[in-house]
Coordinates of C-alpha atoms in Angstrom, one line a residue:
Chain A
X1281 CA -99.3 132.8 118.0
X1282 CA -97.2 130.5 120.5
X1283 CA -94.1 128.7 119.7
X1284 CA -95.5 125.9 119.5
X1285 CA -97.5 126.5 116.5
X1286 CA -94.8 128.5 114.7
X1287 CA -92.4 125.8 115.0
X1288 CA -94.5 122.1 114.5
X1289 CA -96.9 124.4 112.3
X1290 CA -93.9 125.6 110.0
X1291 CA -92.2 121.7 110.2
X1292 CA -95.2 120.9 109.0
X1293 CA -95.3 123.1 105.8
X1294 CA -92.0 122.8 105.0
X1295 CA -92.0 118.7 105.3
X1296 CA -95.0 119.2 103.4
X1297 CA -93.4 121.0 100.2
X1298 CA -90.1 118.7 100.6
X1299 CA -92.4 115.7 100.0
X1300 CA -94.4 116.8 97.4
X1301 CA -91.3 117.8 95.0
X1302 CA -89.1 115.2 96.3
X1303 CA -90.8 112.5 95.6
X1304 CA -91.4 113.4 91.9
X1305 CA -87.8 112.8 91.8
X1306 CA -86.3 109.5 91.1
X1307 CA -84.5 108.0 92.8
X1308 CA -80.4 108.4 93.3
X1309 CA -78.2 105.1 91.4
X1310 CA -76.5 104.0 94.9
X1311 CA -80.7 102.9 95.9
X1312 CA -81.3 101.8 92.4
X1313 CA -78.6 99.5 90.8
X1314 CA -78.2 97.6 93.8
X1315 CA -78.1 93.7 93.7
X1316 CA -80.0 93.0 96.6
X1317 CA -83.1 95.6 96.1
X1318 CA -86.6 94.0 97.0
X1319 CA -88.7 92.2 93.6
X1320 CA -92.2 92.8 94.6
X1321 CA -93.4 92.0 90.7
X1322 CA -90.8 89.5 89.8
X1323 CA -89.8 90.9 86.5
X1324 CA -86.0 92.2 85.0
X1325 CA -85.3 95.1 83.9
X1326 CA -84.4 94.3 80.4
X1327 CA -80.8 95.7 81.0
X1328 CA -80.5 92.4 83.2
X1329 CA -81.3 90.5 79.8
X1330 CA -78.8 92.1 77.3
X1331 CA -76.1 91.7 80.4
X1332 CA -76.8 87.7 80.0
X1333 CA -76.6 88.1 76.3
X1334 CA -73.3 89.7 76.3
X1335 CA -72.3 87.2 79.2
X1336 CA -73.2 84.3 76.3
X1337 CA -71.3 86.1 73.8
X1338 CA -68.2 86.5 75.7
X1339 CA -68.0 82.7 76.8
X1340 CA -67.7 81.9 73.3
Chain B
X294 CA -89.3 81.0 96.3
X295 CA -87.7 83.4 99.0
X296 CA -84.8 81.8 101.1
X297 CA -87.0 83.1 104.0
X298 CA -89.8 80.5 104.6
X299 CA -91.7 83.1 106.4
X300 CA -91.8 85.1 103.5
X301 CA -93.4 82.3 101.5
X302 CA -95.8 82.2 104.3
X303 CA -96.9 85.5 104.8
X304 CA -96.4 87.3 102.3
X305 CA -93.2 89.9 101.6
X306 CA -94.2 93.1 102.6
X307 CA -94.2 95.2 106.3
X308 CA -97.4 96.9 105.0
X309 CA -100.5 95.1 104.9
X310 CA -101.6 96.7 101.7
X311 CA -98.1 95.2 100.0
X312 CA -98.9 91.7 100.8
X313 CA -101.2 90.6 97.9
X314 CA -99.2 89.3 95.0
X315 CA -99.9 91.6 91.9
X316 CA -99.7 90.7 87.9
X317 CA -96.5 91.3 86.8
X318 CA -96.1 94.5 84.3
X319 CA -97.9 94.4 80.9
X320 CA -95.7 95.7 78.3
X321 CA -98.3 96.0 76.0
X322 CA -99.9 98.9 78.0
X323 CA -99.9 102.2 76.4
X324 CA -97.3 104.5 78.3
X325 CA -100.3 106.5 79.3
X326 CA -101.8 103.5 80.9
X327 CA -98.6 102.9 83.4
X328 CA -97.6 104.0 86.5
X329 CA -95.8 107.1 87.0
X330 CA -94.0 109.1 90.1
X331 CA -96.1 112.1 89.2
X332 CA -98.9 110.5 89.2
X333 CA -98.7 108.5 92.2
X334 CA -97.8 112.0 93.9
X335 CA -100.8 114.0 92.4
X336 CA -103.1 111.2 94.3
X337 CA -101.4 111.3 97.8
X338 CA -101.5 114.8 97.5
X339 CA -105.4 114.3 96.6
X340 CA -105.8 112.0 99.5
X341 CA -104.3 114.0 102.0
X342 CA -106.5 117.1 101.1
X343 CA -109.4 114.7 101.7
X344 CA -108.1 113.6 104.3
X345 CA -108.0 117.5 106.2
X346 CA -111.1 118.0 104.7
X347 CA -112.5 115.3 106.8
X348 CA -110.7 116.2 109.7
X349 CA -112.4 119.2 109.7
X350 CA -115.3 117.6 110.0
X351 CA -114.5 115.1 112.8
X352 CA -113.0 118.4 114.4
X353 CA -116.6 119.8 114.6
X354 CA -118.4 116.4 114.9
X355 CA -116.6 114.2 117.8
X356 CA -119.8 112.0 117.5
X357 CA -118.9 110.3 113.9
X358 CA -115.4 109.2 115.2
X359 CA -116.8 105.7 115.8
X360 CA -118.4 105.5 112.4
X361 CA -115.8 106.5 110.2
X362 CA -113.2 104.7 111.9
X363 CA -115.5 101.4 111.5
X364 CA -116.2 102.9 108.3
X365 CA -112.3 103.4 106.8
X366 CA -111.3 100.3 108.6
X367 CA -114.3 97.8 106.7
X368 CA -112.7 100.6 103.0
X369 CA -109.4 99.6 103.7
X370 CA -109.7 95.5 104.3
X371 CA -111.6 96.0 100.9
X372 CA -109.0 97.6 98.8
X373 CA -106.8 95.6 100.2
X374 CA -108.4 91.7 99.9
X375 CA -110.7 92.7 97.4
X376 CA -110.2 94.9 94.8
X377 CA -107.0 96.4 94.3
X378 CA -107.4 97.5 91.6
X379 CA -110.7 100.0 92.2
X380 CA -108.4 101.6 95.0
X381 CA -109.1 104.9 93.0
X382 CA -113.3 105.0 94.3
X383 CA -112.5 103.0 97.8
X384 CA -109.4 104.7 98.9
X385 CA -110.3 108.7 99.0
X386 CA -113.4 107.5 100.6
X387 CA -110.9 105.6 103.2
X388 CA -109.2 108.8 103.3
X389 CA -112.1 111.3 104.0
X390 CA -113.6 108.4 106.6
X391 CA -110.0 108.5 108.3
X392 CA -109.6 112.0 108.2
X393 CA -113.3 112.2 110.3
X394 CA -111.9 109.6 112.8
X395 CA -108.7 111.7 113.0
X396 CA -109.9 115.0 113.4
X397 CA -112.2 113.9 116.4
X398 CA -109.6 112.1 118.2
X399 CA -107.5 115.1 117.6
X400 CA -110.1 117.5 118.8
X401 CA -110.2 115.6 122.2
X402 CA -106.6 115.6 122.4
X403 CA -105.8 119.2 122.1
X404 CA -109.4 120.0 124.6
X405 CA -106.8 117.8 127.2
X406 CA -103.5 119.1 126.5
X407 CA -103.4 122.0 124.4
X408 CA -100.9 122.4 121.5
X409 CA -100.5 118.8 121.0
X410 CA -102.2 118.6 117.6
X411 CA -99.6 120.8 115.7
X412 CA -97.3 119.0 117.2
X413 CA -98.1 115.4 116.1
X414 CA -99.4 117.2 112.8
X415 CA -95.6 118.8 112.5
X416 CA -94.0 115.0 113.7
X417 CA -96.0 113.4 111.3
X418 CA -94.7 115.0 107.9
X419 CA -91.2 116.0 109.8
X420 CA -91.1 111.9 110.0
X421 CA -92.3 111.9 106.1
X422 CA -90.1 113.9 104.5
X423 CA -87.0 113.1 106.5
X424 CA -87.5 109.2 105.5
X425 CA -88.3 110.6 102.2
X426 CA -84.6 111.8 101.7
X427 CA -83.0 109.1 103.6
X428 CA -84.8 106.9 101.0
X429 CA -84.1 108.5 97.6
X430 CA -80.5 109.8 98.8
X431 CA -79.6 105.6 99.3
X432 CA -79.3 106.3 103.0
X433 CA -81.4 104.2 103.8
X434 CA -81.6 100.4 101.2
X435 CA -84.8 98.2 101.5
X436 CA -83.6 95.0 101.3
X437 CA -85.7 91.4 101.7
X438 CA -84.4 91.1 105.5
X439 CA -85.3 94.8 105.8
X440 CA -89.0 94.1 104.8
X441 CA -89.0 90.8 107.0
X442 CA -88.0 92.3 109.9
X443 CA -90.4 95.3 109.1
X444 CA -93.1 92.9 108.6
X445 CA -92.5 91.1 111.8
X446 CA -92.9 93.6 114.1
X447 CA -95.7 95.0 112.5
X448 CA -97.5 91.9 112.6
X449 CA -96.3 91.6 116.6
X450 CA -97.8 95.1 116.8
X451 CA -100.7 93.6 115.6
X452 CA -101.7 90.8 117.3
X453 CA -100.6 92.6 120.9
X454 CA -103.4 95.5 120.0
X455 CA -105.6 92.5 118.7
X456 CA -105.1 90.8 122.7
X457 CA -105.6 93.6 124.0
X458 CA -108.2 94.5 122.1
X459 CA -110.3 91.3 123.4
X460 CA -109.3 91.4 127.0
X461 CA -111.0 94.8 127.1
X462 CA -114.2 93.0 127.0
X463 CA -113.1 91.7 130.0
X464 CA -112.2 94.4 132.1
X465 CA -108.7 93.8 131.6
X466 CA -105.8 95.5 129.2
X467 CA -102.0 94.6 128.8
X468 CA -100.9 97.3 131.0
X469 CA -97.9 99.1 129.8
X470 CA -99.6 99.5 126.0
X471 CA -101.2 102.5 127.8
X472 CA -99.5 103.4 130.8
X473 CA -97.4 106.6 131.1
X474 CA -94.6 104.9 132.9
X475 CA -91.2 104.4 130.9
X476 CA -92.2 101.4 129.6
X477 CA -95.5 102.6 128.1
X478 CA -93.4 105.4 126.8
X479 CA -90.3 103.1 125.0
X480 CA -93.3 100.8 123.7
X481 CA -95.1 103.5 122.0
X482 CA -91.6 104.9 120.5
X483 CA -90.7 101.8 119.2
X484 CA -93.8 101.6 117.6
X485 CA -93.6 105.0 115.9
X486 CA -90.4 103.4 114.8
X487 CA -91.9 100.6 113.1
X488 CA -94.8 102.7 111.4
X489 CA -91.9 105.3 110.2
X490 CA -89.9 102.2 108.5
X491 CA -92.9 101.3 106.8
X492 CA -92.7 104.2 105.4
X493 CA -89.4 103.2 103.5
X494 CA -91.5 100.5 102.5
X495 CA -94.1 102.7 100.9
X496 CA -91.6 104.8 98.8
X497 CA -90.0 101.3 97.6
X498 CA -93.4 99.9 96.3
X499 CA -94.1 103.0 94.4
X500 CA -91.0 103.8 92.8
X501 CA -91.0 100.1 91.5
X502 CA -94.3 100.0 90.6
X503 CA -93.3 103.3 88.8
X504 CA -89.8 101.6 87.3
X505 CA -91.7 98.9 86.0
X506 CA -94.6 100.0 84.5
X507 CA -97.4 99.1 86.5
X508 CA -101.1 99.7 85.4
X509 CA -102.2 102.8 86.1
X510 CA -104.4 101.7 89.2
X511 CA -101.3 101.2 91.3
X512 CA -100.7 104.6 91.4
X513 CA -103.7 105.1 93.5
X514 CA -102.7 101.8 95.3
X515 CA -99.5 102.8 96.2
X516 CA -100.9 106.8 97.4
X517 CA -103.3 104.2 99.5
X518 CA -100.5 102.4 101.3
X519 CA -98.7 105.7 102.0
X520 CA -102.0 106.8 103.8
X521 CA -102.7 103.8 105.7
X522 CA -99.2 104.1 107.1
X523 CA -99.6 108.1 108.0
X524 CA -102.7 107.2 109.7
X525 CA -101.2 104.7 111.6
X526 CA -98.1 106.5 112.2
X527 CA -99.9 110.2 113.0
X528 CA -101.7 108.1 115.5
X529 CA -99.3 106.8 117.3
X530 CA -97.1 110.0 117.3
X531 CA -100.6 110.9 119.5
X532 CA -100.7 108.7 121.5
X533 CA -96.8 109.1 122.5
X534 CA -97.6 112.7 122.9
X535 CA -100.2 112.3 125.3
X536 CA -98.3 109.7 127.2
X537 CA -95.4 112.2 127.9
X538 CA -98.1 115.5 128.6
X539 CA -99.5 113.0 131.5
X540 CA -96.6 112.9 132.9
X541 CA -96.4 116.7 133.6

């Protein structure tokens, strides 16, 4: 077996296994609670709600 | 409204699969009936064993390259204008026809320049995984100028293969899409670029889709986008590879 396989061959496993239990994982708060994230479905999160509650609350 | 016109325009997504406008989440679905990580994970990982399994097959049948490409391509415009949501029956048949294209081209590649397969093989999911990290560690932040500028150059990509595409009938190509030289070379890695950022893309959709609750169907969506961008990604890494072997 060359170089060549053992190396791209064992990238390729080990990418393989990173991807399959990484991505099961959510992900970290710092890509998360960001303000400028993309909003493919056009919905809040209903944290974003009570937040505007609160804001109410506090103005009175 | 976006504060980007274009995005109005076109649509807000790099990916063509992300650029239909979907029904917002239904919080009267049953848990069972939403989207999860897991699940959208479970169907990648079932499309990409299809996807082998039909490379096998194009590995040991050069001849049906031609068909299953014209096949996956006419699955893929389907699922994507069509019916979204039956993504589970079009796209592992999009998968297994791609994985016939694939393994033929491959197969012709390696008979070239030996060794080249496990090496765009090992690129591929070397690309995958290392986006993968960049993208749940924050490293790397989709943002809406992110997905336009994503979306931009995909589309440029596009319509340059699209001219070049036609002036083949012709007898003529745009020369340095193909050529070995250095620009030939810097063209295709900028395009591996692209494909790879798409990627970030990919990961986005589905862990909002996931976030949000999305019907079920989306997870098979989503594991859909993510193999339209491998192929397309896997494919070019080829192509850059056989570029630099020429060279030798």
């Amino acid at each position: 077996m060359s170089w060549n396989t053992i190396i791209f061959g064992g990238m390729f496993i080990l990418s393989l296994f990173i991807f399959i239990n990484l991505s099961k994982v959510k992900a970290s708060k710092k890509q998360l609670d960001r303000p400028d994230r993309i909003n493919r479905f056009g919905d809040k999160k209903p944290e974003d709600d009570i937040k505007i509650i609160r804001g109410l609350d506090e103005n009175k | 409204m976006s504060k980007h016109s274009a995005l109005n325009t076109f649509g807000r997504s790099g990916n063509p699969a992300f650029t239909r406008n979907f029904t917002s989440n239904d919080s009267t679905l049953p848990i069972s009936e939403k989207m999860t990580l897991d699940g959208a994970v479970n169907k990648t990982s079932i499309l990409l064993a299809l996807c082998f399994l039909g490379a096998g097959v194009g590995w040991n049948m050069p001849a049906l390259a031609i068909p299953a490409g014209i096949i996956g391509f006419i699955l893929a415009m389907v699922t994507i204008f069509r019916s979204p949501a039956k993504a589970g029956s079009t796209a592992p048949l999009y998968s297994l026809s791609q994985g016939v294209m694939l393994g033929a081209i491959t197969m012709l590649a390696e008979a070239a320049y030996p060794g080249i397969a496990i090496q765009a093989i090992g690129l591929t999911f070397g690309i995958l995984a290392s986006l993968l990290f960049c993208y749940k560690s924050g490293i790397i932040k989709p943002t809406e100028n992110f997905r336009l500028m994503i979306f931009s150059a995909t589309a440029g990509i596009a319509l340059l293969y699209l001219i070049s595409f036609i002036m083949s009938f012709f007898g003529s190509s745009i020369g340095f899409i193909h050529s070995n030289g250095l620009m030939g070379i810097g063209f295709s890695a900028f395009v591996v670029g692209i494909a790879a950022l798409n990627l970030v893309l990919d990961f986005d959709f589905i862990e909002e889709g996931a976030e949000k609750g999305m019907p079920k169907y989306m997870e098979w969506y989503g594991a859909f986008s993510l193999m339209v961008t491998l192929v397309w990604l896997y494919i070019e890494i080829l192509h850059l590879l056989i570029k630099l072997n020429s060279r030798r």
